[in-house]
Amino acid sequence: RKEVEQDPGPFNVPEGATVAFNCTYSNSASQSFFWYRQDCRKEPKLLMSVYSSGNEDGRFTAQLNRASQYISLLIRDSKLSDSATYLCVVNMGKLIFGQGTELSVKP
Amino acid sequence: GAVVSQHPSWVICKSGTSVKIECRSLDFQATTMFWYRQFPKQSLMLMATSNEGSKATYEQGVEKDKFLINHASLTLSTLTVTSAHPEDSSFYICSARDPRGNNEKLFFGSGTQLSVL
């Protein structure tokens, strides 16, 4: 089993749609969790940290379920500019990246 | 915010040559830097942790004689791909933590696309 596993994607959605990404992790002792965004051939950029209480930043909402070892990212009212690969990242003493889920938002 | 500079952005080289990639922290001192490799449609894979003034820590399966890491100062780490071959073609990214703030966040260089012919 992979240490961090994400939905395979790609997700092709129209503008304005709501889309959700899921991620599971194997190590129950994991300390912290993040969502990064990566554009093609570019470096990953931190989108948001994920807290047990859940957190929201504009159109983006992240949730963490430690009991199920599950993280999610919800994007509401998706924009063309949201097209990218979304990486689930788990701190297990070192940062472990999921393989990423590709999102393509169409007009 | 903290800035990490990586150079060069892309390299095309012949098989058998060595390629050096530089990673600099521009406005903070980084005692530790991280080197990742990413193949197309795959995740970032940690190759090694670069420690200032001491030997790098390599992940399992990464050849230390193939991927030479030098972290001679608090702002510079280099990765040298020795005798590069086509299978080494990949996207290499460095990162560092800014010790002044939340120590969990990583700041990434812009990456180096290596193509070995």
Short mmCIF file of C-alpha atoms in Angstrom, two decimals:
data_model
loop_
_atom_site.label_atom_id
_atom_site.label_comp_id
_atom_site.label_asym_id
_atom_site.label_seq_id
_atom_site.Cartn_x
_atom_site.Cartn_y
_atom_site.Cartn_z
CA ARG A 1 0.00 0.00 0.00
CA LYS A 2 1.32 3.45 -0.88
CA GLU A 3 2.07 5.75 2.02
CA VAL A 4 -0.09 8.49 0.52
CA GLU A 5 -2.73 7.64 -2.04
CA GLN A 6 -4.93 9.96 -4.04
CA ASP A 7 -7.83 9.69 -6.47
CA PRO A 8 -6.28 8.83 -9.82
CA GLY A 9 -8.09 11.50 -11.86
CA PRO A 10 -8.06 13.31 -14.19
CA PHE A 11 -11.11 15.32 -13.21
CA ASN A 12 -12.66 17.23 -16.10
CA VAL A 13 -15.30 19.67 -14.86
CA PRO A 14 -17.11 22.73 -16.24
CA GLU A 15 -16.55 26.18 -14.81
CA GLY A 16 -18.58 26.74 -11.68
CA ALA A 17 -18.65 23.10 -10.69
CA THR A 18 -17.81 21.81 -7.25
CA VAL A 19 -15.13 19.14 -7.15
CA ALA A 20 -13.74 17.07 -4.30
CA PHE A 21 -10.43 15.27 -4.02
CA ASN A 22 -9.70 12.48 -1.58
CA CYS A 23 -6.47 11.25 -0.07
CA THR A 24 -5.64 8.43 2.32
CA TYR A 25 -2.44 7.90 4.27
CA SER A 26 -1.00 4.80 5.85
CA ASN A 27 0.85 6.05 8.91
CA SER A 28 -1.44 6.81 11.82
CA ALA A 29 1.37 8.70 13.56
CA SER A 30 1.50 11.30 10.78
CA GLN A 31 1.89 14.74 12.21
CA SER A 32 0.58 17.27 9.74
CA PHE A 33 -1.09 17.46 6.39
CA PHE A 34 -1.12 19.77 3.41
CA TRP A 35 -2.55 20.32 -0.02
CA TYR A 36 -0.18 21.65 -2.66
CA ARG A 37 -0.96 22.76 -6.18
CA GLN A 38 1.43 22.05 -9.04
CA ASP A 39 1.22 23.47 -12.53
CA CYS A 40 2.86 21.61 -15.38
CA ARG A 41 6.67 21.64 -15.12
CA LYS A 42 6.56 24.02 -12.19
CA GLU A 43 7.33 23.71 -8.51
CA PRO A 44 4.54 22.78 -6.07
CA LYS A 45 2.97 25.66 -4.21
CA LEU A 46 1.29 25.36 -0.84
CA LEU A 47 -2.45 25.69 -1.16
CA MET A 48 -3.41 25.11 2.45
CA SER A 49 -2.59 23.20 5.58
CA VAL A 50 -5.18 20.73 6.85
CA TYR A 51 -6.36 20.78 10.44
CA SER A 52 -8.51 18.35 12.39
CA SER A 53 -11.19 20.98 12.79
CA GLY A 54 -11.29 21.54 9.06
CA ASN A 55 -10.34 24.79 7.45
CA GLU A 56 -11.62 26.99 4.71
CA ASP A 57 -9.91 29.53 2.50
CA GLY A 58 -12.28 31.19 0.08
CA ARG A 59 -13.54 28.57 -2.35
CA PHE A 60 -11.30 25.86 -0.88
CA THR A 61 -12.18 23.67 2.09
CA ALA A 62 -9.90 21.02 3.57
CA GLN A 63 -10.93 18.31 5.99
CA LEU A 64 -8.96 15.79 8.00
CA ASN A 65 -10.32 12.58 9.51
CA ARG A 66 -7.59 11.03 11.66
CA ALA A 67 -9.68 7.99 12.59
CA SER A 68 -10.09 7.05 8.94
CA GLN A 69 -6.67 8.44 7.92
CA TYR A 70 -8.36 10.46 5.24
CA ILE A 71 -7.95 13.99 3.90
CA SER A 72 -10.14 15.85 1.47
CA LEU A 73 -10.09 19.04 -0.55
CA LEU A 74 -13.27 20.66 -1.83
CA ILE A 75 -13.19 23.34 -4.50
CA ARG A 76 -16.39 25.32 -5.02
CA ASP A 77 -17.28 27.46 -8.03
CA SER A 78 -14.25 26.19 -9.93
CA LYS A 79 -12.40 28.58 -12.22
CA LEU A 80 -10.38 27.93 -15.36
CA SER A 81 -7.32 28.98 -13.37
CA ASP A 82 -7.89 26.11 -10.92
CA SER A 83 -6.69 23.68 -13.61
CA ALA A 84 -3.60 22.04 -12.14
CA THR A 85 -2.44 18.95 -10.32
CA TYR A 86 -3.33 18.83 -6.64
CA LEU A 87 -0.91 17.05 -4.35
CA CYS A 88 -1.80 15.61 -0.97
CA VAL A 89 1.21 15.84 1.34
CA VAL A 90 1.66 14.13 4.70
CA ASN A 91 4.37 14.81 7.24
CA MET A 92 5.57 11.44 8.50
CA GLY A 93 8.78 12.85 9.90
CA LYS A 94 9.53 13.74 6.31
CA LEU A 95 7.10 15.03 3.74
CA ILE A 96 5.54 12.31 1.61
CA PHE A 97 3.73 13.39 -1.54
CA GLY A 98 0.77 11.67 -3.13
CA GLN A 99 0.93 11.09 -6.86
CA GLY A 100 -1.39 14.01 -7.47
CA THR A 101 -4.82 14.42 -8.98
CA GLU A 102 -5.11 16.34 -12.20
CA LEU A 103 -7.95 18.83 -12.50
CA SER A 104 -9.03 20.36 -15.78
CA VAL A 105 -11.71 23.06 -15.65
CA LYS A 106 -13.38 23.69 -18.99
CA PRO A 107 -15.33 26.77 -20.16
CA GLY B 1 7.88 35.19 1.83
CA ALA B 2 10.92 32.99 1.80
CA VAL B 3 12.48 32.41 -1.59
CA VAL B 4 14.43 29.45 -2.84
CA SER B 5 16.27 29.85 -6.11
CA GLN B 6 17.19 26.89 -8.28
CA HIS B 7 19.46 26.96 -11.31
CA PRO B 8 19.46 26.00 -14.12
CA SER B 9 15.82 25.67 -15.11
CA TRP B 10 16.55 23.15 -17.80
CA VAL B 11 19.51 21.17 -19.04
CA ILE B 12 19.99 19.09 -22.15
CA CYS B 13 23.15 17.03 -22.12
CA LYS B 14 24.80 14.04 -23.73
CA SER B 15 24.88 10.69 -22.03
CA GLY B 16 27.94 10.33 -19.80
CA THR B 17 28.27 13.96 -18.82
CA SER B 18 27.79 15.33 -15.31
CA VAL B 19 25.26 17.98 -14.47
CA LYS B 20 25.29 20.27 -11.45
CA ILE B 21 22.12 21.84 -10.08
CA GLU B 22 22.26 24.66 -7.53
CA CYS B 23 19.72 25.49 -4.87
CA ARG B 24 19.97 28.72 -2.89
CA SER B 25 17.93 30.12 -0.07
CA LEU B 26 17.86 33.84 -0.79
CA ASP B 27 16.63 35.43 2.40
CA PHE B 28 17.09 32.82 5.09
CA GLN B 29 19.65 30.31 6.26
CA ALA B 30 18.78 26.71 5.61
CA THR B 31 20.68 24.10 7.57
CA THR B 32 18.67 21.46 5.77
CA MET B 33 17.58 21.28 2.17
CA PHE B 34 15.69 18.53 0.37
CA TRP B 35 16.12 17.17 -3.13
CA TYR B 36 13.20 15.62 -4.96
CA ARG B 37 12.82 13.96 -8.34
CA GLN B 38 9.60 13.80 -10.30
CA PHE B 39 8.94 11.68 -13.37
CA PRO B 40 6.01 12.59 -15.66
CA LYS B 41 2.60 11.92 -14.11
CA GLN B 42 4.24 10.74 -10.91
CA SER B 43 4.70 12.09 -7.43
CA LEU B 44 7.66 13.98 -6.06
CA MET B 45 10.03 11.42 -4.62
CA LEU B 46 12.45 12.50 -1.92
CA MET B 47 15.96 11.61 -3.01
CA ALA B 48 18.04 12.96 -0.16
CA THR B 49 18.24 15.42 2.69
CA SER B 50 21.14 17.80 2.44
CA ASN B 51 22.72 18.86 5.73
CA GLU B 52 24.99 21.89 6.00
CA GLY B 53 28.48 20.89 6.98
CA SER B 54 27.84 17.17 7.04
CA LYS B 55 26.97 14.27 4.78
CA ALA B 56 23.64 14.09 3.05
CA THR B 57 21.09 11.49 4.05
CA TYR B 58 19.95 9.45 1.06
CA GLU B 59 16.65 7.67 0.68
CA GLN B 60 16.59 3.97 0.05
CA GLY B 61 17.38 3.11 -3.54
CA VAL B 62 19.13 6.41 -4.34
CA GLU B 63 22.77 5.94 -5.30
CA LYS B 64 24.94 8.36 -3.34
CA ASP B 65 27.81 8.01 -5.79
CA LYS B 66 25.48 8.84 -8.66
CA PHE B 67 23.80 11.83 -7.06
CA LEU B 68 26.44 13.86 -5.26
CA ILE B 69 25.15 16.41 -2.79
CA ASN B 70 27.18 19.21 -1.31
CA HIS B 71 25.82 21.64 1.27
CA ALA B 72 28.86 23.79 1.93
CA SER B 73 27.09 26.89 3.23
CA LEU B 74 23.86 27.81 4.96
CA THR B 75 22.41 29.16 1.74
CA LEU B 76 23.63 26.78 -0.95
CA SER B 77 23.15 23.11 -1.71
CA THR B 78 24.18 21.46 -4.97
CA LEU B 79 23.14 18.21 -6.58
CA THR B 80 25.46 16.73 -9.18
CA VAL B 81 24.14 13.99 -11.42
CA THR B 82 27.31 12.14 -12.37
CA SER B 83 27.64 10.34 -15.70
CA ALA B 84 24.04 11.07 -16.58
CA HIS B 85 22.11 8.58 -18.66
CA PRO B 86 18.72 8.87 -20.39
CA GLU B 87 16.97 7.19 -17.46
CA ASP B 88 18.12 10.10 -15.27
CA SER B 89 16.00 12.46 -17.34
CA SER B 90 13.54 13.91 -14.89
CA PHE B 91 12.37 17.04 -13.10
CA TYR B 92 14.57 17.76 -10.07
CA ILE B 93 13.33 20.12 -7.38
CA CYS B 94 14.98 21.37 -4.23
CA SER B 95 13.27 22.75 -1.17
CA ALA B 96 14.04 24.20 2.22
CA ARG B 97 12.28 25.19 5.40
CA ASP B 98 12.45 28.76 6.64
CA PRO B 99 13.45 28.40 10.29
CA ARG B 100 12.06 31.81 11.14
CA GLY B 101 8.43 30.87 10.71
CA ASN B 102 6.29 27.77 10.74
CA ASN B 103 8.93 25.13 10.36
CA GLU B 104 6.60 22.72 8.60
CA LYS B 105 6.17 24.64 5.38
CA LEU B 106 8.50 23.88 2.54
CA PHE B 107 9.59 26.48 0.02
CA PHE B 108 10.48 25.04 -3.34
CA GLY B 109 12.92 26.03 -6.01
CA SER B 110 11.50 26.37 -9.50
CA GLY B 111 12.86 22.99 -10.55
CA THR B 112 15.32 21.77 -13.15
CA GLN B 113 14.18 19.75 -16.14
CA LEU B 114 17.03 17.44 -17.10
CA SER B 115 17.01 15.76 -20.48
CA VAL B 116 19.82 13.32 -21.20
CA LEU B 117 20.24 12.38 -24.86
#
